[in-house]
Amino acid sequence: MSTFHLSRRSVLAGSAAAAAAVSLPAVSGRAQAAAPATVAKSGYRWRNAVMGGTGFVSGVLFHPSVRGLAYARTDIGGAYRWDDRTGRWTPLTDHLGWDDWNLLGVEAMAVDPAHPNRVYLALGTYTQSWAGNGAVLCSEDRGVTWKRTDLAVRLGANEDGRGCGERLLVDPGNCDTLWLGTRHDGLLRSTDRGVTWEAVSFPATPSATGQGITLLVAAGRSVYAGWGDSDGTAGTPNLYRTSDGKTWEPVPGQPTGTAAKVPIRAAYDRLTRELYVTYANAPGPNGQSDGSVRKLRTVDGRWSDVTPVKPGGTTADGSTDAFGYGGVAVDARRPGTLVVSTNNRWAEIDTVFRSTDGGRTWKSLKEEAVLDVSETPCLKWGNEKPKFGWWVQAVGLHPFDSEHVVHGTGATLYSTRDLKRWAPQIRGLEEASVVALVSPPAGAAHLISGSRDIGVLYHERLTASPSRGLATNPVFGSSIGLAQAPARPSYVVRTGSGDQGNGAWSDDGGRTWAPFASQPAVAKDAPGPIVTNADGSVLLWSLAHWDGTVYPAHRSADNGATWVEVTSLPKGAVLVADPLDPCFYAFDTSAGTLCASTDSGLTFTARATGLSSGDAGFQLAAAPGRSGDLWLSAKANGLYRSTDGGAGFTKVGSCRASHTLGFGKAAKGASYPAIYPAGGIEDFNALYRSDDEAKTWTRINDDQHQWGWTGAAITGDPRVHGRVYLATNGRGVQYGEPV
């Protein structure tokens, strides 16, 4: 186990080796000898551009013995610590680097009741072979510093069942012993606080469903484990326990049937010695249509069905009220008082039920709830009424305040201190997966962002959630493309996934929007990115499905009223517009060819061939205020530049790898815009700035601010030299400024 302040070597050991194995292709144009990078160091302050949550909070955990201390986990955006004194969440895993991108998903977390400063995280986003193994982090200072142990198994924090848990537990009889439930590899145990792990005998065999052990909970000196691969019938148990830490057995009398097929979460009332378990017929957060809440008296083994409302009823409009049960938390000071949540209840909307008599009677808290989302207007989803909940599998009850309840949703964490008034308890927690950024050269907003989680936001201020909330007309659940006309910055276009259209335009810099009057037939299922030429008179829409299927690009010269297929443009090509001339450029990643159009996108012809090929993640950027000045980010193959409209490219010798690149205001006395790449100048991936056309570089992030993979988008601010905006895959928009 090693201290988890990652060194630069450890950050990119794997990527450096991969890059060395790639032979750089020949390029047309001038040759340039590789030169050693000159890198300066510069202090930057990094913060989130505030959105207001915008991601799935999959778990929340109040510390049982420390007032005001809590932890939250997310499916792709790391873990956080809450402190009542500051009223904010502090991110705990931003130090994870490029090679550790898969560890930004938090499968489970655990605290040690006897050691208030000790906290554990089980990390791993996907269980597929390409994702790599998981890891366990241990901190003795509430997440300020970490020690890490790499596992030999994979964890799945962004897979089905990610709201179950917790799958990590400190043994109630020995705080040096930890239990970790996995999806495909059974039960693991550590007897040295997570330094080493071993598989232990468990009486259930994993299946292909990928759930395995769904929860671990202590009840007195016993430990209970939920099993998610049972079919729910008698003879296939889904709840096990051990009293000696050695042998596991099915819990006698446990419920069966579809309403009790998958144990989702459990909570133990030590005052009454009763264990509450929520169940559903699927792991969630999607796909649940049945469920229940059951209570086990641990003193005599008697089970009770304490389900607040049985799923399957008929709603007022005749639809079926189908759902499962998700979160559960007990009151540490009031015996028999607890809260449970429904999950995947779309007909009647999810709620949190509260009982003060051990589940004999319940009250839904949704009906009297007053939701105040003034601090996070995006939760109105356009002009809709804010929803009390969806994907509610994380529920917490403050151990020192019986009326302080929190519940996570697919976009925020709601909190109440009186069981009636609710507001997001989300300051500091930003989890959006951002894919597009625009920093306008003028106007009220310095930033417009596009996210896969919350559409497009117009940021009047970087320190507050946008007052306009989501871009409307139409609302996008997921943004794909965002572009601004270089010579007409009031004109902005966007594309994404929406029920009322998949493209829109704005003529006031992104403050208000109007949908395209028409769209290509495949745009609903494959919206893809979009670009506009210098004056906004022509649009090119590169249509692509989320699964990677590409379709012919389409052109509009009437602001989206009509669209025509561009047959000469390679499908899936990366598009960019010239900032000055009525010219478009397209990079065909499959062929390694740069194509250009001099007739406003009507036809394209090849200019440069033999460039790097085969990777759909390449990016093409045009330097602002210049004609024909193109930069090609070829990932591990490096960075290339053309100053003649793509006729020839020169490899930038000072840059080993470039995954995305943007421009910002030039430094004082400089004539060329500042360049910001996310890539490798040294032997690891980081963020850099060059004020002299890529001759020398300044690293602008540090080892504590890495955010995993950051290769989607980056842009400097055209009005503020040194300010840069970075799109992350799970930590929202980060912006940095020199200090």
XYZ file of C-alpha atoms in Angstrom:
739
model
C 0.000 0.000 0.000
C 1.436 3.348 -1.014
C 0.446 6.917 -0.300
C -1.981 8.004 -2.980
C -0.539 11.378 -3.908
C 0.267 10.141 -7.388
C 3.689 10.845 -8.761
C 3.998 11.874 -12.376
C 5.623 8.573 -13.235
C 2.757 6.547 -11.851
C 0.171 8.680 -13.625
C 1.250 7.744 -17.096
C 3.367 4.624 -16.939
C 0.904 2.685 -19.072
C 0.157 5.479 -21.545
C 3.802 6.284 -22.076
C 4.462 2.686 -23.018
C 1.501 2.686 -25.360
C 2.670 5.848 -27.040
C 6.133 4.436 -27.563
C 4.659 1.457 -29.379
C 2.899 3.652 -31.962
C 4.843 4.478 -35.087
C 4.151 7.984 -36.316
C 2.904 8.058 -39.916
C 4.471 10.193 -42.569
C 2.741 13.497 -43.190
C 2.664 15.709 -46.219
C 4.389 19.045 -45.757
C 7.547 20.084 -43.982
C 9.514 17.839 -41.656
C 10.498 19.019 -38.225
C 12.964 17.339 -35.912
C 11.691 16.440 -32.482
C 12.883 18.814 -29.814
C 12.886 18.375 -26.060
C 9.950 20.092 -24.440
C 10.626 23.204 -22.425
C 8.177 23.226 -19.553
C 7.776 25.884 -16.904
C 5.662 25.479 -13.777
C 2.912 27.914 -12.927
C 0.534 28.026 -9.990
C -3.143 27.812 -10.937
C -6.281 27.898 -8.846
C -8.884 25.369 -10.008
C -12.605 25.483 -9.283
C -15.848 24.133 -10.670
C -17.930 26.321 -12.911
C -21.069 25.859 -10.839
C -23.866 23.884 -12.474
C -25.722 22.597 -9.446
C -25.044 18.894 -9.087
C -26.200 17.356 -12.356
C -25.245 13.741 -11.735
C -26.375 10.520 -10.056
C -25.606 10.515 -6.343
C -25.467 6.752 -5.814
C -24.694 6.700 -2.100
C -24.657 8.922 0.980
C -23.270 7.970 4.388
C -23.520 9.947 7.628
C -20.765 9.200 10.092
C -22.458 7.587 13.106
C -20.304 9.266 15.742
C -19.331 12.667 14.304
C -21.951 15.391 14.040
C -22.039 17.073 10.638
C -19.696 14.637 8.868
C -20.962 12.738 5.841
C -19.680 11.211 2.621
C -21.272 10.874 -0.803
C -20.369 8.742 -3.784
C -21.209 9.092 -7.467
C -21.193 6.676 -10.367
C -18.508 8.425 -12.471
C -17.511 11.568 -10.568
C -15.680 10.383 -7.469
C -16.430 10.792 -3.771
C -17.057 13.818 -1.542
C -16.957 14.792 2.120
C -19.598 17.047 3.701
C -18.905 19.464 6.524
C -21.772 21.334 8.206
C -19.453 24.154 9.221
C -18.753 25.150 5.630
C -22.002 23.888 4.118
C -20.115 22.321 1.219
C -18.954 19.057 -0.245
C -15.209 18.671 -0.747
C -14.103 16.423 -3.636
C -11.830 13.626 -2.460
C -10.626 11.953 -5.652
C -9.612 14.781 -8.007
C -6.014 13.587 -7.704
C -6.754 10.490 -9.796
C -4.844 10.818 -13.048
C -5.327 9.978 -16.691
C -4.437 6.285 -16.421
C -6.739 5.937 -13.428
C -9.830 7.286 -15.172
C -11.684 4.038 -14.346
C -11.301 4.758 -10.634
C -13.479 7.891 -10.726
C -16.511 5.636 -10.268
C -17.096 4.820 -6.600
C -18.616 1.371 -6.088
C -18.818 1.644 -2.298
C -17.608 3.513 0.769
C -17.256 2.761 4.475
C -16.433 4.586 7.697
C -14.987 3.230 10.925
C -17.328 4.166 13.809
C -14.474 3.883 16.304
C -12.021 6.025 14.331
C -13.738 9.239 13.169
C -11.027 10.241 10.714
C -10.848 6.900 8.917
C -12.714 6.382 5.640
C -12.510 3.804 2.854
C -13.472 3.898 -0.842
C -13.849 1.003 -3.279
C -13.202 2.362 -6.772
C -13.861 0.984 -10.241
C -16.316 2.160 -12.879
C -16.670 -0.811 -15.237
C -16.096 -4.560 -15.087
C -15.317 -5.032 -18.778
C -11.826 -6.247 -19.709
C -10.844 -2.884 -21.211
C -11.530 -1.029 -17.974
C -8.859 -2.436 -15.685
C -9.072 -3.572 -12.094
C -10.494 -1.732 -9.128
C -8.746 -0.299 -6.089
C -9.404 0.402 -2.420
C -8.351 3.682 -0.838
C -7.868 4.216 2.875
C -7.571 7.619 4.543
C -6.746 8.424 8.148
C -7.543 12.136 7.736
C -11.061 12.155 6.214
C -9.829 11.985 2.650
C -7.122 14.646 2.663
C -4.524 11.977 1.853
C -4.957 8.384 0.775
C -3.212 5.041 0.737
C -4.091 2.763 -2.124
C -4.277 -0.959 -2.739
C -4.856 -2.190 -6.269
C -7.249 -5.126 -6.510
C -7.108 -8.180 -8.740
C -10.838 -7.816 -9.539
C -13.010 -5.294 -11.341
C -15.758 -3.165 -9.819
C -18.744 -1.575 -11.589
C -19.760 1.791 -10.148
C -21.453 2.870 -13.401
C -23.217 -0.396 -14.160
C -26.650 -1.720 -13.209
C -26.913 -1.958 -9.449
C -24.748 1.069 -8.806
C -27.274 2.419 -6.325
C -27.153 -0.743 -4.212
C -24.960 -1.126 -1.196
C -22.905 -0.373 0.570
C -20.700 -3.223 -0.679
C -17.823 -2.230 1.639
C -17.960 -2.665 5.430
C -15.750 -2.357 8.495
C -16.260 -5.509 10.555
C -18.266 -4.712 13.716
C -16.031 -6.910 15.854
C -12.607 -5.883 14.565
C -11.983 -2.506 12.961
C -8.865 -3.822 11.198
C -11.036 -6.220 9.191
C -12.853 -5.080 6.050
C -15.370 -6.883 3.851
C -15.788 -6.105 0.147
C -18.561 -7.560 -1.991
C -17.817 -7.828 -5.704
C -19.991 -8.382 -8.742
C -18.165 -11.310 -10.360
C -15.614 -12.481 -7.804
C -17.526 -13.189 -4.629
C -16.577 -11.863 -1.208
C -13.176 -10.425 -0.283
C -11.753 -9.808 3.174
C -8.856 -7.746 4.459
C -7.485 -8.134 7.977
C -5.019 -5.241 7.729
C -7.288 -2.288 6.936
C -7.263 -2.810 3.200
C -3.549 -3.395 2.619
C -4.067 -6.963 1.381
C -7.180 -8.839 0.289
C -8.174 -12.471 0.006
C -11.217 -14.279 -1.320
C -13.280 -16.066 1.314
C -15.682 -18.929 0.974
C -19.193 -17.745 0.192
C -22.148 -20.084 -0.456
C -23.343 -18.466 -3.685
C -21.925 -18.577 -7.199
C -21.738 -15.425 -9.360
C -23.644 -15.405 -12.630
C -23.505 -13.288 -15.766
C -25.939 -10.728 -14.369
C -23.022 -8.839 -12.822
C -24.580 -8.086 -9.435
C -22.984 -10.542 -7.044
C -22.980 -9.108 -3.537
C -25.259 -6.054 -3.489
C -24.904 -4.968 0.140
C -23.035 -5.564 3.391
C -24.420 -4.398 6.719
C -23.551 -4.976 10.362
C -26.272 -5.995 12.790
C -24.771 -6.270 16.227
C -21.772 -8.574 15.852
C -23.192 -10.264 12.759
C -22.654 -9.247 9.134
C -25.364 -9.636 6.492
C -24.736 -9.813 2.751
C -27.269 -9.300 -0.031
C -26.956 -11.447 -3.140
C -28.134 -10.040 -6.471
C -27.816 -13.106 -8.709
C -30.698 -15.099 -7.213
C -33.843 -15.709 -9.268
C -36.016 -14.871 -6.259
C -37.524 -18.342 -5.843
C -37.460 -20.555 -2.778
C -34.219 -22.489 -2.576
C -32.162 -19.697 -4.155
C -31.394 -17.411 -1.193
C -30.427 -13.768 -1.651
C -29.555 -12.840 1.928
C -26.731 -14.415 3.909
C -25.094 -13.800 7.273
C -22.085 -14.702 9.366
C -21.790 -14.537 13.137
C -18.176 -15.636 13.423
C -16.618 -14.008 10.358
C -15.773 -17.434 8.950
C -18.896 -19.281 7.865
C -21.814 -17.850 5.903
C -25.335 -19.239 5.798
C -28.654 -18.241 4.233
C -30.836 -16.206 6.577
C -33.750 -18.468 7.605
C -37.274 -17.507 6.592
C -36.181 -14.845 4.147
C -38.785 -13.614 1.649
C -39.040 -14.929 -1.898
C -40.819 -13.862 -5.094
C -40.301 -11.051 -7.569
C -41.038 -8.373 -4.967
C -38.028 -9.621 -2.976
C -35.737 -10.790 -5.755
C -32.802 -8.358 -5.367
C -31.778 -6.927 -1.971
C -31.012 -3.267 -2.678
C -30.064 -1.744 0.689
C -30.305 -2.545 4.384
C -30.178 -0.650 7.689
C -30.001 -1.927 11.257
C -31.901 -0.346 14.131
C -29.662 -1.105 17.115
C -32.315 0.254 19.504
C -34.869 -2.386 18.493
C -32.408 -4.940 17.072
C -34.308 -5.041 13.782
C -32.883 -5.160 10.274
C -34.741 -3.433 7.445
C -34.110 -4.537 3.853
C -35.401 -2.932 0.659
C -35.999 -5.155 -2.360
C -36.787 -4.859 -6.049
C -37.157 -7.227 -8.965
C -34.123 -5.678 -10.677
C -30.985 -3.965 -9.369
C -31.837 -0.543 -10.795
C -31.645 2.314 -11.078
C -33.641 1.502 -14.248
C -35.854 -1.483 -14.959
C -37.572 -1.987 -11.604
C -41.321 -2.701 -11.587
C -41.858 -4.535 -8.296
C -40.407 -4.401 -4.814
C -40.980 -4.470 -1.076
C -39.601 -3.557 2.352
C -39.050 -6.341 4.867
C -38.082 -6.339 8.552
C -36.116 -9.008 10.387
C -36.177 -9.254 14.183
C -32.640 -10.442 14.744
C -33.369 -11.649 18.285
C -35.800 -14.359 17.137
C -35.488 -14.490 13.327
C -39.065 -13.357 12.658
C -39.716 -11.611 9.329
C -42.407 -8.991 8.645
C -43.587 -7.364 5.443
C -43.596 -3.618 6.155
C -43.928 -2.379 2.573
C -45.461 1.142 2.563
C -47.249 0.783 -0.801
C -47.380 -2.310 -2.964
C -46.272 -1.664 -6.562
C -48.623 -2.480 -9.406
C -51.626 -0.315 -8.646
C -53.482 1.769 -11.222
C -52.922 5.510 -11.429
C -55.538 8.169 -12.138
C -54.758 8.085 -15.855
C -55.005 4.306 -16.019
C -51.286 3.531 -16.155
C -49.582 1.009 -13.884
C -47.796 2.329 -10.810
C -44.743 0.105 -11.208
C -41.589 0.630 -9.139
C -39.135 -0.937 -6.707
C -37.740 0.129 -3.360
C -34.331 1.720 -2.967
C -32.810 3.522 -0.020
C -33.340 2.902 3.682
C -31.996 4.633 6.803
C -32.858 4.335 10.479
C -32.973 6.961 13.201
C -30.077 6.429 15.597
C -31.951 8.042 18.507
C -35.590 7.119 18.038
C -36.399 3.401 18.056
C -38.557 2.231 15.170
C -38.120 5.451 13.182
C -36.855 5.070 9.630
C -37.160 6.279 6.046
C -37.294 4.290 2.804
C -37.494 5.394 -0.816
C -39.243 4.149 -3.893
C -37.217 3.873 -7.083
C -38.020 3.969 -10.802
C -41.547 5.183 -10.037
C -42.341 7.275 -13.101
C -46.140 7.159 -13.005
C -46.605 8.653 -9.533
C -43.041 10.017 -9.100
C -40.666 8.615 -6.493
C -41.077 9.471 -2.847
C -39.529 8.946 0.577
C -41.724 7.240 3.179
C -41.223 7.752 6.919
C -42.363 5.521 9.747
C -42.144 6.113 13.505
C -43.566 2.734 14.553
C -41.266 0.198 12.989
C -43.025 0.129 9.619
C -46.583 -0.502 10.795
C -47.683 2.843 9.364
C -46.037 5.170 6.891
C -46.273 8.729 5.665
C -45.087 9.845 2.242
C -42.990 13.001 2.538
C -43.469 14.017 -1.091
C -47.045 15.287 -0.789
C -46.224 18.024 1.721
C -42.765 18.737 0.367
C -41.944 22.286 -0.683
C -39.047 22.107 -3.138
C -36.795 25.147 -3.301
C -34.467 24.859 -6.307
C -33.730 28.571 -6.591
C -30.054 27.828 -6.057
C -30.049 25.228 -8.843
C -32.585 26.346 -11.485
C -31.510 23.557 -13.848
C -33.642 21.172 -11.757
C -36.754 22.738 -13.262
C -35.865 20.954 -16.516
C -36.968 23.880 -18.585
C -40.335 25.090 -17.403
C -41.378 21.928 -15.569
C -42.132 21.625 -11.886
C -39.110 20.194 -10.059
C -39.373 16.469 -9.383
C -39.085 15.232 -5.806
C -37.054 12.280 -6.969
C -36.059 9.687 -9.521
C -33.338 7.073 -9.255
C -33.713 7.384 -5.474
C -31.460 4.679 -4.056
C -29.308 6.827 -1.770
C -31.080 7.877 1.433
C -29.543 9.196 4.640
C -30.844 10.175 8.082
C -28.663 12.360 10.263
C -27.698 10.418 13.432
C -27.975 13.572 15.572
C -31.026 15.204 13.936
C -34.146 13.134 13.330
C -35.633 15.625 10.871
C -32.529 15.964 8.696
C -33.132 13.569 5.808
C -31.342 13.492 2.455
C -32.060 11.538 -0.703
C -30.104 11.327 -3.911
C -31.583 11.571 -7.379
C -30.270 11.300 -10.906
C -29.249 14.959 -10.742
C -28.896 16.158 -7.158
C -29.072 15.430 -3.444
C -32.175 16.850 -1.743
C -32.126 17.693 1.960
C -34.671 18.683 4.583
C -34.282 19.808 8.184
C -37.985 19.784 9.054
C -39.434 17.015 6.825
C -41.322 19.588 4.733
C -38.978 22.105 3.152
C -36.465 20.535 0.780
C -33.564 22.049 -1.141
C -30.506 20.650 -2.891
C -27.633 19.990 -0.486
C -25.201 20.086 -3.350
C -22.681 22.902 -2.988
C -19.313 21.664 -4.179
C -20.657 18.434 -5.687
C -20.545 18.607 -9.493
C -20.681 15.381 -11.463
C -21.677 16.184 -15.050
C -19.944 14.549 -17.997
C -19.137 17.560 -20.187
C -18.492 17.204 -23.921
C -18.556 20.731 -25.402
C -17.419 24.223 -24.406
C -17.718 27.681 -25.943
C -16.221 30.824 -24.420
C -17.722 33.809 -26.278
C -15.495 36.802 -27.106
C -18.188 39.213 -25.853
C -21.521 39.271 -24.069
C -22.866 38.501 -20.620
C -21.589 34.936 -20.394
C -17.964 33.856 -20.396
C -18.967 30.220 -20.839
C -21.550 28.004 -22.505
C -21.281 24.307 -21.725
C -22.756 21.147 -23.179
C -23.128 18.053 -21.019
C -24.332 14.504 -21.482
C -26.141 14.842 -18.165
C -27.857 18.209 -18.304
C -27.922 19.580 -21.845
C -26.647 23.109 -22.443
C -26.088 25.784 -19.786
C -25.474 29.505 -20.200
C -23.140 30.572 -17.394
C -23.673 34.253 -16.582
C -21.511 33.656 -13.496
C -18.997 30.917 -12.916
C -19.681 30.812 -9.181
C -23.442 30.256 -9.293
C -25.745 27.833 -11.051
C -27.010 29.468 -14.291
C -30.125 31.493 -13.506
C -31.757 30.455 -16.775
C -31.293 26.804 -15.971
C -31.232 24.432 -18.900
C -31.321 25.740 -22.430
C -34.939 25.341 -23.549
C -36.820 25.225 -26.825
C -35.996 22.382 -26.961
C -34.639 20.905 -23.723
C -31.859 18.374 -24.241
C -31.282 15.594 -21.764
C -27.866 15.148 -23.330
C -25.840 17.610 -25.361
C -23.748 16.438 -28.298
C -22.657 19.504 -30.262
C -22.141 23.213 -29.558
C -20.677 25.821 -31.914
C -20.455 29.595 -32.277
C -19.996 31.620 -35.469
C -16.504 33.169 -35.142
C -17.347 36.420 -36.947
C -20.864 36.618 -35.523
C -20.598 35.514 -31.882
C -24.266 36.239 -31.222
C -25.060 33.175 -33.341
C -24.763 29.806 -31.557
C -26.051 26.359 -32.499
C -26.458 23.199 -30.459
C -27.452 19.569 -31.000
C -28.426 16.807 -28.615
C -30.991 14.296 -27.449
C -34.457 15.726 -26.896
C -38.093 14.800 -27.327
C -39.023 18.057 -29.077
C -36.179 18.259 -31.566
C -32.460 17.639 -31.768
C -31.076 20.960 -32.930
C -31.506 24.626 -32.044
C -30.043 28.047 -32.796
C -29.617 31.265 -30.869
C -29.050 34.794 -32.119
C -28.407 36.350 -28.724
C -25.284 34.451 -27.754
C -27.055 31.472 -26.198
C -29.456 33.280 -23.857
C -32.562 32.078 -25.735
C -33.072 29.408 -28.369
C -35.327 28.313 -31.204
C -35.484 24.804 -32.672
C -34.462 24.111 -36.243
C -37.556 24.157 -38.428
C -36.604 20.707 -39.709
C -33.891 18.115 -39.237
C -32.448 15.107 -41.062
C -34.439 11.940 -40.533
C -31.747 10.150 -38.523
C -31.062 13.119 -36.235
C -33.450 11.930 -33.521
C -31.438 8.760 -32.894
C -28.060 10.068 -34.059
C -27.825 13.820 -33.434
C -24.021 14.148 -33.605
C -21.899 17.330 -33.481
C -22.514 20.484 -35.518
C -20.442 23.413 -36.806
C -21.241 26.777 -38.340
C -19.160 28.894 -40.689
C -17.698 32.295 -39.837
C -20.879 34.352 -40.278
C -23.403 31.674 -39.305
C -24.916 31.400 -42.769
C -24.129 27.702 -43.242
C -24.452 24.728 -40.900
C -22.853 21.294 -41.217
C -24.293 18.525 -39.076
C -22.158 15.401 -38.658
C -24.687 12.761 -37.667
C -23.588 9.940 -35.390
C -25.286 7.512 -33.021
C -24.054 7.118 -29.448
C -22.934 3.550 -30.269
C -20.461 4.847 -32.859
C -22.546 4.335 -36.010
C -22.000 7.276 -38.371
C -24.271 8.679 -41.068
C -23.801 11.136 -43.946
C -23.348 14.744 -42.858
C -26.028 17.273 -43.827
C -25.848 20.946 -44.777
C -28.261 23.801 -44.237
C -27.984 27.312 -45.655
C -31.300 28.558 -44.265
C -30.811 28.265 -40.520
C -32.046 24.698 -40.334
C -35.201 25.084 -42.409
C -33.951 22.522 -44.944
C -31.092 20.024 -44.985
C -29.178 18.397 -47.845
C -26.780 15.479 -47.622
C -23.141 16.314 -48.418
C -22.080 13.270 -50.415
C -18.419 14.275 -50.784
C -17.908 14.567 -47.027
C -16.661 11.331 -45.401
C -19.080 9.975 -42.809
C -17.951 10.622 -39.272
C -15.343 13.197 -40.287
C -14.264 15.732 -37.658
C -15.445 19.180 -38.772
C -14.228 22.704 -38.121
C -14.956 26.049 -39.792
C -12.397 28.613 -40.829
C -12.696 31.653 -38.534
C -12.410 34.151 -41.413
C -13.094 32.555 -44.776
C -16.252 30.729 -45.946
C -14.326 27.477 -45.737
C -14.828 24.210 -43.863
C -12.255 21.565 -42.999
C -12.896 17.902 -42.292
C -10.561 15.260 -40.974
C -11.345 11.699 -42.017
C -9.990 9.651 -39.134
C -10.438 6.321 -40.912
C -8.259 7.375 -43.855
C -5.983 9.943 -42.229
C -7.033 12.559 -44.778
C -7.702 16.267 -44.388
C -10.482 17.463 -46.687
C -11.506 21.054 -47.367
C -14.428 22.904 -48.855
C -14.075 26.307 -50.473
C -17.734 26.591 -51.476
C -19.278 26.863 -48.044
C -19.603 23.147 -47.479
C -21.235 22.135 -50.763
C -18.331 19.907 -51.788
C -15.161 18.608 -50.146
C -11.857 17.536 -51.697
C -8.787 15.926 -50.157
C -5.797 18.142 -49.407
C -3.402 16.303 -47.074
C -3.092 12.528 -46.958
C -1.055 10.054 -44.950
C -1.912 11.598 -41.608
C -2.575 9.590 -38.466
C -5.633 7.407 -38.878
C -7.877 4.873 -37.263
C -8.987 6.688 -34.113
C -12.332 8.442 -33.904
C -11.100 10.500 -30.965
C -8.870 12.800 -33.029
C -9.765 16.494 -32.881
C -9.290 19.378 -35.305
C -9.117 23.010 -34.170
C -8.781 26.321 -36.018
C -6.824 29.170 -34.460
C -9.109 32.183 -33.891
C -8.630 35.266 -36.038
C -6.508 33.441 -38.619
C -7.302 31.802 -41.920
C -6.120 28.296 -42.648
C -4.295 27.874 -39.308
C -5.249 24.350 -38.222
C -4.152 22.132 -35.340
C -4.733 18.369 -35.336
C -4.741 16.554 -31.996
C -3.808 12.959 -32.836
C -3.872 11.626 -29.271
C -0.780 9.486 -28.565
C 0.534 10.277 -32.053
C 1.093 13.886 -31.097
C 0.102 17.335 -32.301
C 0.251 18.597 -35.907
C -0.127 22.074 -37.368
C -0.998 23.437 -40.796
C -0.708 27.093 -41.767
C -1.925 26.645 -45.346
C -5.478 25.417 -44.886
C -4.557 21.768 -44.511
C -2.373 21.368 -47.583
C 0.539 20.336 -45.391
C 1.003 19.498 -41.723
C 4.049 19.720 -39.487
C 4.428 17.689 -36.330
C 4.907 19.855 -33.260
C 8.092 18.416 -31.853
C 7.588 19.748 -28.354
C 4.311 17.834 -27.842
C 4.380 14.085 -27.270
C 0.588 13.590 -27.148
C -2.449 15.797 -27.665
C -6.008 14.697 -26.926
C -7.803 18.013 -27.163
C -6.720 21.595 -27.726
C -8.195 25.077 -27.418
C -7.248 28.739 -27.618
C -7.553 31.755 -25.350
C -6.549 35.386 -25.087
C -2.948 36.102 -26.026
C -0.448 37.023 -23.347
C 0.513 40.646 -22.929
C 2.870 41.557 -25.760
C 2.134 38.354 -27.696
C 0.421 38.317 -31.071
C -0.698 34.677 -31.125
C -3.519 33.281 -28.976
C -2.630 31.222 -25.935
C -2.756 27.479 -26.690
C -4.185 25.005 -24.177
C -3.737 21.267 -24.811
C -4.711 18.316 -22.665
C -1.968 15.861 -23.411
C 1.669 15.024 -22.954
C 4.494 17.522 -23.097
C 6.467 15.600 -20.493
C 6.202 11.822 -19.973
C 2.696 12.028 -18.484
C -0.599 13.590 -19.495
C -1.490 16.958 -18.007
C -2.791 20.425 -18.922
C -0.498 23.021 -20.428
C -0.412 26.550 -21.828
C 1.839 27.985 -24.489
C 2.108 31.708 -25.184
C 4.605 31.360 -28.054
C 2.957 29.082 -30.652
C 3.927 25.799 -28.971
C 7.638 26.523 -28.630
C 7.573 26.397 -24.814
C 4.987 25.233 -22.335
C 3.738 25.868 -18.820
C 2.032 23.091 -16.920
C -1.119 24.590 -15.419
C -2.580 21.755 -13.349
C -0.900 19.799 -10.565
C -0.944 16.281 -9.180
C -3.896 17.040 -6.908
C -6.032 18.370 -9.794
C -6.213 15.744 -12.545
C -9.867 14.524 -12.683
C -9.108 11.308 -14.559
C -9.641 11.479 -18.314
C -9.967 15.040 -19.652
C -9.832 14.553 -23.419
C -13.260 15.807 -24.511
C -12.894 19.599 -24.713
C -10.787 22.504 -23.490
C -10.890 26.202 -24.290
C -9.265 29.364 -23.063
C -11.194 32.529 -22.345
C -10.808 35.026 -25.239
C -11.229 37.925 -22.787
C -9.021 36.845 -19.871
C -5.483 35.680 -20.475
C -4.634 32.546 -18.531
C -8.209 31.521 -17.743
C -9.039 28.106 -19.158
C -12.144 25.902 -19.098
C -11.853 22.119 -19.030
C -14.510 19.507 -19.746
C -14.258 16.471 -17.489
C -15.915 13.075 -17.659
C -17.707 13.259 -14.330
C -16.437 16.360 -12.526
C -18.285 18.985 -14.544
C -16.463 22.020 -15.925
C -13.241 22.900 -14.170
C -11.829 26.362 -14.721
C -8.366 27.490 -13.824
C -6.773 30.889 -13.345
C -3.186 31.893 -12.549
C -2.499 32.878 -8.957
